[in-house]
Short mmCIF file of C-alpha atoms in Angstrom, two decimals:
data_model
loop_
_atom_site.label_atom_id
_atom_site.label_comp_id
_atom_site.label_asym_id
_atom_site.label_seq_id
_atom_site.Cartn_x
_atom_site.Cartn_y
_atom_site.Cartn_z
CA MET A 1 -20.91 -6.83 -11.70
CA GLU A 2 -21.34 -4.92 -14.69
CA TRP A 3 -19.75 -7.16 -16.94
CA LYS A 4 -22.30 -10.06 -16.21
CA VAL A 5 -24.89 -7.87 -18.00
CA LYS A 6 -22.83 -7.00 -20.57
CA HIS A 7 -22.67 -10.70 -21.31
CA LEU A 8 -26.67 -10.86 -21.57
CA THR A 9 -26.96 -7.84 -23.81
CA GLU A 10 -24.04 -9.04 -25.96
CA PHE A 11 -25.67 -12.60 -25.80
CA VAL A 12 -28.69 -11.00 -27.65
CA ALA A 13 -26.37 -9.20 -30.21
CA ASP A 14 -24.56 -12.74 -30.66
CA HIS A 15 -27.87 -14.14 -31.19
CA LYS A 16 -28.79 -11.55 -33.80
CA GLN A 17 -25.61 -12.62 -35.62
CA ASP A 18 -25.70 -16.28 -35.08
CA LYS A 19 -29.18 -17.55 -34.23
CA GLY A 20 -27.95 -20.83 -32.84
CA CYS A 21 -26.86 -18.94 -29.99
CA GLY A 22 -28.94 -19.47 -26.84
CA ILE A 23 -28.86 -19.52 -22.98
CA PHE A 24 -30.88 -21.39 -20.52
CA ALA A 25 -32.00 -20.68 -17.01
CA VAL A 26 -32.09 -22.95 -14.07
CA CYS A 27 -35.36 -22.14 -12.12
CA SER A 28 -34.82 -24.17 -8.88
CA ALA A 29 -33.79 -23.71 -5.28
CA HIS A 30 -33.25 -27.30 -4.46
CA PRO A 31 -29.58 -27.78 -3.22
CA LEU A 32 -28.87 -30.94 -5.40
CA VAL A 33 -30.37 -29.50 -8.62
CA LEU A 34 -27.88 -26.07 -7.93
CA GLU A 35 -25.04 -28.29 -7.13
CA ALA A 36 -25.42 -30.28 -10.37
CA ALA A 37 -26.02 -27.09 -12.32
CA ILE A 38 -22.93 -25.32 -10.82
CA ARG A 39 -20.62 -28.30 -11.47
CA HIS A 40 -21.92 -28.56 -14.97
CA ALA A 41 -21.12 -24.80 -15.64
CA ARG A 42 -17.89 -25.22 -14.10
CA GLU A 43 -16.95 -28.13 -16.32
CA THR A 44 -18.37 -26.53 -19.67
CA GLN A 45 -16.72 -23.29 -18.34
CA SER A 46 -20.20 -21.48 -19.39
CA LEU A 47 -22.07 -18.83 -17.79
CA LEU A 48 -24.86 -19.89 -15.21
CA LEU A 49 -28.10 -18.23 -15.13
CA ILE A 50 -30.08 -19.13 -11.98
CA GLU A 51 -33.49 -17.72 -11.43
CA ALA A 52 -35.69 -17.52 -8.12
CA THR A 53 -39.42 -17.25 -8.43
CA SER A 54 -41.54 -14.84 -6.60
CA ASN A 55 -43.24 -17.83 -4.92
CA GLN A 56 -39.87 -19.47 -3.93
CA VAL A 57 -37.94 -16.37 -2.75
CA ASP A 58 -39.57 -12.97 -1.33
CA GLN A 59 -39.03 -10.23 1.28
CA PHE A 60 -41.17 -12.71 3.61
CA GLY A 61 -39.05 -15.86 2.67
CA GLY A 62 -41.33 -17.45 0.14
CA TYR A 63 -41.89 -21.11 0.47
CA THR A 64 -38.07 -21.99 0.59
CA GLY A 65 -37.99 -19.86 3.65
CA MET A 66 -35.18 -17.50 1.65
CA THR A 67 -35.21 -13.87 1.01
CA PRO A 68 -33.41 -12.70 -2.00
CA LEU A 69 -30.42 -12.01 -0.12
CA ASP A 70 -30.46 -15.38 1.66
CA PHE A 71 -30.67 -17.14 -1.92
CA ARG A 72 -27.69 -15.11 -3.35
CA HIS A 73 -25.60 -15.98 -0.36
CA PHE A 74 -26.86 -19.69 -0.51
CA VAL A 75 -25.96 -20.00 -4.29
CA GLU A 76 -22.42 -18.07 -4.11
CA GLN A 77 -21.40 -20.26 -1.13
CA MET A 78 -22.10 -23.35 -3.17
CA ALA A 79 -20.59 -21.94 -6.00
CA ASP A 80 -17.55 -21.24 -3.99
CA GLU A 81 -17.46 -24.84 -2.43
CA HIS A 82 -17.48 -26.40 -5.96
CA HIS A 83 -14.94 -23.96 -7.47
CA LEU A 84 -17.06 -22.27 -10.08
CA PRO A 85 -15.89 -18.63 -10.28
CA ARG A 86 -18.30 -16.05 -9.46
CA HIS A 87 -17.99 -14.20 -12.48
CA GLN A 88 -19.47 -17.12 -14.36
CA LEU A 89 -22.70 -16.68 -12.35
CA ILE A 90 -25.95 -14.54 -13.02
CA LEU A 91 -28.94 -14.33 -10.68
CA GLY A 92 -32.51 -13.52 -11.97
CA GLY A 93 -35.85 -12.77 -10.60
CA ASP A 94 -38.63 -14.63 -12.29
CA HIS A 95 -42.41 -13.50 -12.59
CA LEU A 96 -41.79 -10.60 -10.04
CA GLY A 97 -44.81 -8.66 -9.53
CA PRO A 98 -47.95 -9.07 -7.77
CA ASN A 99 -48.43 -12.92 -8.31
CA ARG A 100 -48.21 -13.66 -4.33
CA TRP A 101 -50.79 -11.27 -3.64
CA GLN A 102 -53.45 -11.62 -5.98
CA THR A 103 -56.28 -11.96 -3.37
CA ALA A 104 -55.34 -8.63 -1.81
CA PRO A 105 -56.67 -5.35 -3.47
CA ALA A 106 -54.19 -4.11 -6.53
CA ALA A 107 -52.87 -1.07 -4.09
CA GLU A 108 -52.07 -3.53 -1.60
CA ALA A 109 -50.61 -6.27 -3.92
CA MET A 110 -48.58 -3.73 -5.88
CA ALA A 111 -46.92 -2.33 -2.50
CA HIS A 112 -45.66 -5.71 -1.77
CA ALA A 113 -44.71 -5.95 -5.25
CA GLU A 114 -42.35 -2.93 -5.10
CA GLU A 115 -40.88 -4.24 -1.97
CA LEU A 116 -40.09 -7.79 -3.58
CA ILE A 117 -38.24 -5.56 -6.48
CA ARG A 118 -36.34 -3.57 -3.80
CA HIS A 119 -35.36 -6.65 -2.16
CA TYR A 120 -34.32 -8.55 -5.24
CA VAL A 121 -32.05 -5.58 -7.03
CA ALA A 122 -30.72 -5.06 -3.50
CA ALA A 123 -29.62 -8.52 -3.10
CA GLY A 124 -27.76 -8.32 -6.51
CA PHE A 125 -30.07 -10.17 -8.86
CA LYS A 126 -29.40 -8.54 -12.38
CA LYS A 127 -32.01 -10.06 -14.67
CA ILE A 128 -35.49 -9.09 -13.61
CA HIS A 129 -38.88 -10.19 -15.04
CA LEU A 130 -41.37 -7.78 -14.53
CA ASP A 131 -44.81 -9.56 -14.76
CA CYS A 132 -47.81 -7.74 -13.70
CA SER A 133 -50.24 -9.58 -15.75
CA MET A 134 -52.26 -11.18 -13.14
CA SER A 135 -55.46 -9.73 -11.82
CA CYS A 136 -55.57 -8.57 -8.23
CA ALA A 137 -58.70 -8.79 -5.95
CA ASP A 138 -60.56 -5.57 -7.24
CA ASP A 139 -59.27 -5.76 -10.92
CA PRO A 140 -61.15 -6.39 -14.10
CA VAL A 141 -60.26 -9.82 -15.53
CA PRO A 142 -58.03 -10.04 -17.66
CA LEU A 143 -56.19 -6.84 -17.29
CA THR A 144 -55.44 -4.83 -20.44
CA ASP A 145 -52.17 -4.47 -21.68
CA GLU A 146 -51.95 -0.77 -20.76
CA ILE A 147 -52.71 -1.65 -16.87
CA VAL A 148 -50.08 -4.35 -17.09
CA ALA A 149 -47.45 -2.05 -18.62
CA GLU A 150 -48.14 0.78 -16.36
CA ARG A 151 -47.47 -1.57 -13.16
CA ALA A 152 -44.22 -3.03 -14.76
CA ALA A 153 -43.02 0.50 -15.61
CA ARG A 154 -43.82 1.57 -11.71
CA LEU A 155 -41.71 -1.53 -10.64
CA ALA A 156 -38.99 -0.91 -13.15
CA ARG A 157 -38.57 2.74 -11.87
CA ILE A 158 -37.96 1.41 -8.45
CA ALA A 159 -35.30 -1.17 -9.74
CA GLU A 160 -33.51 1.35 -11.35
CA GLN A 161 -33.39 3.62 -8.14
CA THR A 162 -32.53 0.52 -6.12
CA CYS A 163 -29.89 -0.59 -8.24
CA LYS A 164 -28.10 3.16 -8.33
CA GLU A 165 -28.40 3.29 -4.64
CA LYS A 166 -27.04 0.29 -3.90
CA TRP A 167 -24.62 -0.63 -6.54
CA GLY A 168 -23.97 3.13 -7.89
CA SER A 169 -25.19 2.60 -11.47
CA SER A 170 -27.74 0.57 -13.09
CA ASP A 171 -26.85 -2.44 -14.83
CA LEU A 172 -30.11 -4.26 -15.06
CA VAL A 173 -31.57 -6.26 -17.67
CA TYR A 174 -35.08 -6.76 -17.81
CA ILE A 175 -37.81 -9.54 -19.50
CA ILE A 176 -41.36 -8.33 -20.09
CA GLY A 177 -44.55 -9.99 -20.73
CA THR A 178 -45.84 -13.50 -19.44
CA GLU A 179 -46.89 -16.73 -21.01
CA VAL A 180 -50.17 -18.69 -20.74
CA PRO A 181 -50.71 -20.76 -18.85
CA VAL A 182 -49.68 -20.01 -15.62
CA PRO A 183 -45.99 -20.43 -14.65
CA GLY A 184 -44.86 -24.01 -13.28
CA GLY A 185 -46.88 -26.06 -15.61
CA ALA A 186 -50.69 -26.24 -16.53
CA HIS A 187 -53.17 -26.92 -13.69
CA GLU A 188 -55.25 -28.64 -16.43
CA THR A 189 -55.14 -31.19 -18.79
CA LEU A 190 -54.05 -29.91 -22.26
CA SER A 191 -54.60 -31.04 -25.56
CA THR A 192 -53.94 -28.13 -27.61
CA LEU A 193 -52.47 -24.48 -26.87
CA ALA A 194 -52.86 -21.51 -28.59
CA VAL A 195 -49.40 -19.61 -29.69
CA THR A 196 -49.30 -15.92 -28.84
CA SER A 197 -50.24 -13.88 -32.23
CA PRO A 198 -47.79 -11.59 -33.69
CA GLN A 199 -50.24 -8.77 -33.09
CA ALA A 200 -50.37 -9.63 -29.44
CA ALA A 201 -46.51 -9.72 -28.96
CA LYS A 202 -46.46 -6.20 -30.71
CA ALA A 203 -49.04 -4.86 -28.42
CA THR A 204 -47.36 -5.69 -25.48
CA LEU A 205 -44.12 -4.38 -26.65
CA GLN A 206 -45.86 -1.03 -27.62
CA ALA A 207 -47.89 -0.92 -24.22
CA HIS A 208 -44.54 -1.31 -22.24
CA ARG A 209 -42.54 1.09 -24.42
CA HIS A 210 -45.48 3.86 -23.95
CA ALA A 211 -45.47 3.04 -19.94
CA PHE A 212 -41.79 3.22 -19.71
CA GLU A 213 -41.58 6.52 -21.47
CA GLN A 214 -44.15 8.04 -19.32
CA GLN A 215 -42.07 7.10 -16.06
CA GLY A 216 -39.15 8.74 -17.93
CA LEU A 217 -37.43 5.28 -18.52
CA ASN A 218 -36.36 5.60 -22.20
CA GLU A 219 -32.84 4.93 -21.40
CA ILE A 220 -33.38 1.44 -20.39
CA TRP A 221 -35.15 0.23 -23.09
CA PRO A 222 -32.25 -1.30 -25.02
CA ARG A 223 -31.61 -3.27 -21.65
CA ILE A 224 -35.32 -4.90 -21.94
CA ILE A 225 -33.73 -8.03 -23.69
CA GLY A 226 -36.42 -10.41 -23.61
CA LEU A 227 -40.12 -10.76 -24.25
CA VAL A 228 -42.02 -13.65 -22.77
CA VAL A 229 -44.39 -15.25 -25.23
CA GLN A 230 -46.23 -18.73 -25.71
CA PRO A 231 -44.38 -20.48 -28.47
CA GLY A 232 -46.64 -23.47 -28.11
CA VAL A 233 -44.93 -25.43 -25.62
CA GLU A 234 -46.06 -26.65 -22.38
CA PHE A 235 -47.01 -29.86 -19.95
CA ASP A 236 -49.48 -31.02 -17.65
CA HIS A 237 -49.58 -33.82 -15.30
CA ALA A 238 -49.04 -36.56 -17.92
CA HIS A 239 -48.53 -34.93 -21.29
CA ILE A 240 -46.24 -32.58 -23.23
CA ILE A 241 -47.11 -30.28 -25.98
CA ASP A 242 -43.94 -30.48 -28.22
CA TYR A 243 -42.93 -27.37 -29.99
CA GLN A 244 -44.32 -27.21 -33.81
CA PRO A 245 -42.37 -24.49 -35.71
CA GLU A 246 -45.07 -24.13 -38.14
CA LYS A 247 -47.49 -22.79 -35.60
CA SER A 248 -45.12 -20.16 -34.36
CA LEU A 249 -43.20 -19.11 -37.49
CA ALA A 250 -45.17 -15.75 -37.86
CA LEU A 251 -44.41 -14.85 -34.11
CA SER A 252 -40.82 -15.97 -34.92
CA GLN A 253 -40.15 -13.45 -37.36
CA THR A 254 -41.73 -10.62 -35.26
CA ILE A 255 -38.81 -10.19 -32.90
CA GLU A 256 -36.41 -9.83 -35.79
CA GLU A 257 -37.54 -6.34 -35.81
CA PHE A 258 -36.06 -5.56 -32.51
CA ASP A 259 -32.51 -5.31 -32.41
CA THR A 260 -32.00 -5.48 -28.72
CA MET A 261 -34.37 -8.18 -27.99
CA VAL A 262 -35.14 -12.08 -28.08
CA PHE A 263 -38.02 -14.26 -26.99
CA GLU A 264 -37.96 -15.84 -23.32
CA ALA A 265 -39.49 -19.31 -23.52
CA HIS A 266 -41.06 -20.46 -20.31
CA SER A 267 -42.22 -24.17 -19.67
CA THR A 268 -39.68 -25.87 -21.99
CA ASP A 269 -39.39 -28.56 -19.54
CA TYR A 270 -39.42 -32.20 -21.26
CA GLN A 271 -39.09 -30.74 -24.58
CA THR A 272 -36.90 -33.21 -26.84
CA PRO A 273 -33.40 -32.05 -27.47
CA PHE A 274 -34.60 -31.43 -31.32
CA SER A 275 -37.29 -29.14 -29.93
CA LEU A 276 -34.80 -27.28 -27.63
CA ARG A 277 -32.48 -26.76 -30.73
CA GLN A 278 -35.40 -25.34 -32.73
CA LEU A 279 -36.54 -23.12 -30.46
CA VAL A 280 -33.50 -21.52 -29.90
CA GLN A 281 -32.91 -21.16 -33.82
CA HIS A 282 -36.41 -19.37 -33.88
CA HIS A 283 -35.41 -16.60 -31.42
CA PHE A 284 -36.81 -18.21 -28.24
CA ALA A 285 -33.28 -17.83 -27.29
CA ILE A 286 -33.91 -17.92 -23.39
CA LEU A 287 -34.98 -21.12 -22.32
CA LYS A 288 -36.31 -21.50 -18.98
CA VAL A 289 -36.13 -25.00 -17.24
CA GLY A 290 -37.27 -26.14 -13.57
CA PRO A 291 -39.71 -29.03 -12.93
CA ALA A 292 -37.56 -31.25 -15.25
CA LEU A 293 -34.51 -30.85 -12.93
CA THR A 294 -36.48 -31.94 -9.90
CA PHE A 295 -38.36 -34.48 -11.73
CA ALA A 296 -34.92 -36.09 -12.75
CA LEU A 297 -34.00 -35.79 -9.16
CA ARG A 298 -37.05 -37.55 -8.08
CA GLU A 299 -36.49 -40.18 -10.97
CA THR A 300 -32.89 -40.90 -9.36
CA LEU A 301 -34.28 -41.31 -5.68
CA PHE A 302 -36.88 -43.49 -6.61
CA SER A 303 -34.48 -45.70 -8.55
CA LEU A 304 -31.88 -45.82 -5.55
CA ALA A 305 -35.05 -46.52 -3.12
CA ALA A 306 -35.77 -49.62 -5.39
CA ILE A 307 -31.94 -50.47 -5.38
CA GLU A 308 -32.29 -50.35 -1.47
CA HIS A 309 -35.13 -52.57 -1.29
CA GLU A 310 -33.14 -55.12 -3.40
CA LEU A 311 -30.18 -54.99 -0.88
CA ARG A 312 -31.91 -54.75 2.38
CA PRO A 313 -34.67 -56.33 4.39
CA SER A 314 -37.80 -54.05 4.21
CA HIS A 315 -37.66 -53.33 7.75
CA GLN A 316 -34.14 -52.05 7.47
CA CYS A 317 -34.72 -49.67 4.54
CA SER A 318 -35.01 -45.78 4.48
CA GLY A 319 -38.66 -46.06 3.59
CA LEU A 320 -38.48 -42.85 1.63
CA ARG A 321 -41.16 -43.87 -0.83
CA ASP A 322 -43.76 -44.40 1.81
CA VAL A 323 -42.78 -41.38 3.90
CA LEU A 324 -43.00 -39.06 1.08
CA GLU A 325 -46.49 -40.57 0.39
CA SER A 326 -47.58 -39.93 4.02
CA VAL A 327 -46.35 -36.76 4.21
CA MET A 328 -48.22 -35.37 0.88
CA GLN A 329 -51.09 -37.07 2.33
CA GLU A 330 -51.07 -35.41 5.27
CA HIS A 331 -50.21 -31.83 4.03
CA PRO A 332 -52.36 -31.79 0.79
CA GLN A 333 -51.87 -28.11 0.14
CA HIS A 334 -49.25 -28.24 -2.68
CA TRP A 335 -51.07 -30.92 -4.78
CA GLU A 336 -54.76 -31.23 -4.28
CA GLN A 337 -55.75 -28.44 -6.37
CA HIS A 338 -53.83 -29.57 -9.17
CA TYR A 339 -54.42 -33.59 -9.12
CA HIS A 340 -57.69 -34.99 -9.88
CA GLY A 341 -59.32 -38.26 -10.62
CA ASN A 342 -59.92 -41.22 -8.34
CA ASN A 343 -57.55 -42.42 -5.59
CA ASP A 344 -55.35 -44.40 -7.86
CA GLN A 345 -54.92 -41.69 -10.42
CA ARG A 346 -54.18 -38.94 -7.89
CA ARG A 347 -51.63 -41.48 -5.96
CA LEU A 348 -49.88 -41.88 -9.38
CA ALA A 349 -49.82 -38.14 -9.93
CA ARG A 350 -48.26 -37.37 -6.67
CA GLY A 351 -45.35 -39.72 -7.36
CA TYR A 352 -44.77 -39.30 -11.27
CA SER A 353 -46.55 -36.00 -12.55
CA TYR A 354 -44.48 -33.99 -14.89
CA SER A 355 -45.64 -30.90 -13.12
CA ASP A 356 -43.65 -32.40 -10.04
CA ARG A 357 -45.34 -31.07 -7.22
CA VAL A 358 -43.12 -33.31 -5.21
CA ARG A 359 -40.64 -30.59 -5.37
CA TYR A 360 -42.34 -28.79 -2.46
CA TYR A 361 -41.87 -31.50 -0.20
CA TRP A 362 -38.12 -32.34 -0.21
CA PRO A 363 -37.43 -29.75 2.45
CA ASP A 364 -39.93 -31.68 5.09
CA HIS A 365 -37.95 -32.89 8.03
CA ASP A 366 -39.17 -36.55 7.76
CA ILE A 367 -38.59 -36.76 4.14
CA ASP A 368 -34.98 -35.17 4.53
CA GLU A 369 -34.33 -38.01 7.18
CA ALA A 370 -35.55 -40.79 4.75
CA TYR A 371 -33.43 -39.25 2.21
CA SER A 372 -30.35 -39.14 4.24
CA ARG A 373 -31.12 -42.88 5.48
CA LEU A 374 -31.28 -43.95 1.82
CA VAL A 375 -27.90 -42.31 0.94
CA THR A 376 -26.14 -43.47 4.04
CA HIS A 377 -27.41 -47.17 3.40
CA LEU A 378 -26.32 -47.18 -0.34
CA ALA A 379 -22.93 -45.49 0.55
CA ASP A 380 -21.89 -48.28 3.10
CA GLU A 381 -20.69 -50.53 0.29
CA ALA A 382 -20.53 -50.63 -3.27
CA ILE A 383 -24.03 -50.76 -5.43
CA PRO A 384 -23.71 -53.69 -7.71
CA LEU A 385 -23.40 -52.80 -11.25
CA PRO A 386 -26.44 -54.86 -12.50
CA LEU A 387 -28.69 -52.83 -10.26
CA ILE A 388 -27.24 -49.53 -11.39
CA SER A 389 -27.80 -51.18 -14.98
CA GLN A 390 -31.47 -52.04 -14.20
CA TYR A 391 -32.51 -48.89 -12.76
CA LEU A 392 -29.87 -45.96 -13.88
CA PRO A 393 -28.77 -47.39 -17.32
CA LEU A 394 -27.42 -44.18 -18.51
CA GLN A 395 -25.38 -43.52 -15.26
CA TYR A 396 -24.17 -47.41 -15.72
CA THR A 397 -22.63 -46.70 -18.97
CA ARG A 398 -20.56 -43.90 -17.53
CA VAL A 399 -19.79 -46.05 -14.34
CA ARG A 400 -18.49 -48.95 -16.47
CA GLU A 401 -16.46 -46.18 -18.57
CA GLY A 402 -14.71 -45.06 -15.28
CA ARG A 403 -16.14 -41.26 -15.78
CA LEU A 404 -18.62 -41.53 -13.17
CA ALA A 405 -18.14 -42.77 -9.32
CA ALA A 406 -20.95 -45.30 -8.52
CA THR A 407 -22.08 -43.40 -5.37
CA PRO A 408 -25.52 -42.25 -4.63
CA HIS A 409 -24.48 -38.60 -4.58
CA GLU A 410 -22.76 -38.87 -7.90
CA LEU A 411 -25.64 -40.69 -9.62
CA ILE A 412 -28.23 -38.21 -8.46
CA ILE A 413 -26.16 -35.40 -9.76
CA ASP A 414 -25.33 -36.98 -13.11
CA HIS A 415 -28.73 -37.79 -13.68
CA ILE A 416 -29.70 -34.19 -13.07
CA GLN A 417 -27.02 -33.22 -15.37
CA ASP A 418 -28.33 -35.30 -18.10
CA VAL A 419 -31.27 -32.77 -18.37
CA LEU A 420 -28.75 -29.75 -18.21
CA ARG A 421 -26.55 -31.35 -21.04
CA GLN A 422 -29.75 -31.27 -23.45
CA TYR A 423 -30.28 -27.49 -22.75
CA HIS A 424 -26.35 -26.72 -23.11
CA ALA A 425 -26.53 -28.68 -26.53
CA ALA A 426 -29.37 -26.55 -27.47
CA CYS A 427 -27.74 -23.34 -26.67
CA MET A 428 -24.57 -23.79 -28.16
CA SER A 429 -23.85 -21.71 -31.10
CA THR A 430 -23.37 -23.51 -34.61
CA GLN A 431 -20.19 -21.30 -34.92
CA SER A 432 -18.46 -22.44 -31.43
CA SER A 433 -15.59 -24.28 -31.33
CA HIS A 434 -16.74 -26.28 -28.21
#
């Protein structure tokens, strides 16, 4: 596996030589999103970085029900099925720290975080984001840089030990720091966003360097390849804050002082292709995307449900939209703290919000059955081309050109890949021949 990590450290070196070179991380556990990403990587012959977050996947199963080892097997099996060579695949862990256990005292939360790190590293995850920025039950708010860094260094020491015990040597790469607001999109309505100051970025780096020295971890500093900052990009339920380069110019230049490090930009979902390209060129060279991919999945399923209603009597339809709304109403824990306003505003948010809280509901048994009925109904006979044109116009063009099969499954995969194609284009080196 060592060569995979070499790819990531060499990627940073390449970016320092050619700042048009970037990489994006797919942050989703949905099977259709993962299939779309795997097939895209196979077709483009590119490296695929897939990341699980600490709330999706942990030693207790997370909200997906998968441990890190389960997730690795799940992804590798899918890669094998779709003929993606495993050497093109890298797994990462995002926001690994006490995030899931913030309501517990710090000692208890950090004990869980240490076990979390052991599970991720032992399962073969190679890109590790150390994030101890959140306050626990008995912590000051906010935490100081020194406390955050000291906890991150404790986790790094455990990661190194685990990697050597399990894999014979340490070949991990690390990301440090965190963005504001919280991962997964802002909870509140946004109008402006504070860009991380150069001083704050340097303070984070200095605190972590000192903490790593205290843990005897000097040798891993060149493998800390990324610092998470806020470049001024974010989304809430109905708004997107677009990248404004002039606001982050001083921050962008800060990382040029560090030969082995780039910035990692979270919440880049829904940025324009031009903004994504600018982010990479300004050293935000690792782009994270997650909700935008499941948003695209939801768009396609809603479009297919509309097509189904055109083709069948209502009583013979899958009822996907109604089932989804019913389940979300019955089990509101994934959205009620996030969506506000009157009943109509919350109903619209449940279906259409950029933060895409729908993504937590696709594994539900009733919703999954409705999805299966929808796909079966539309696979029975050819979908009329005018309806594809009406509801999925980009896919219609590819169907007409003979580049895409007009089946429900292929239409879904292709629409998700529309998002992936934007990220791939943004990360392509200006010196690349591809």
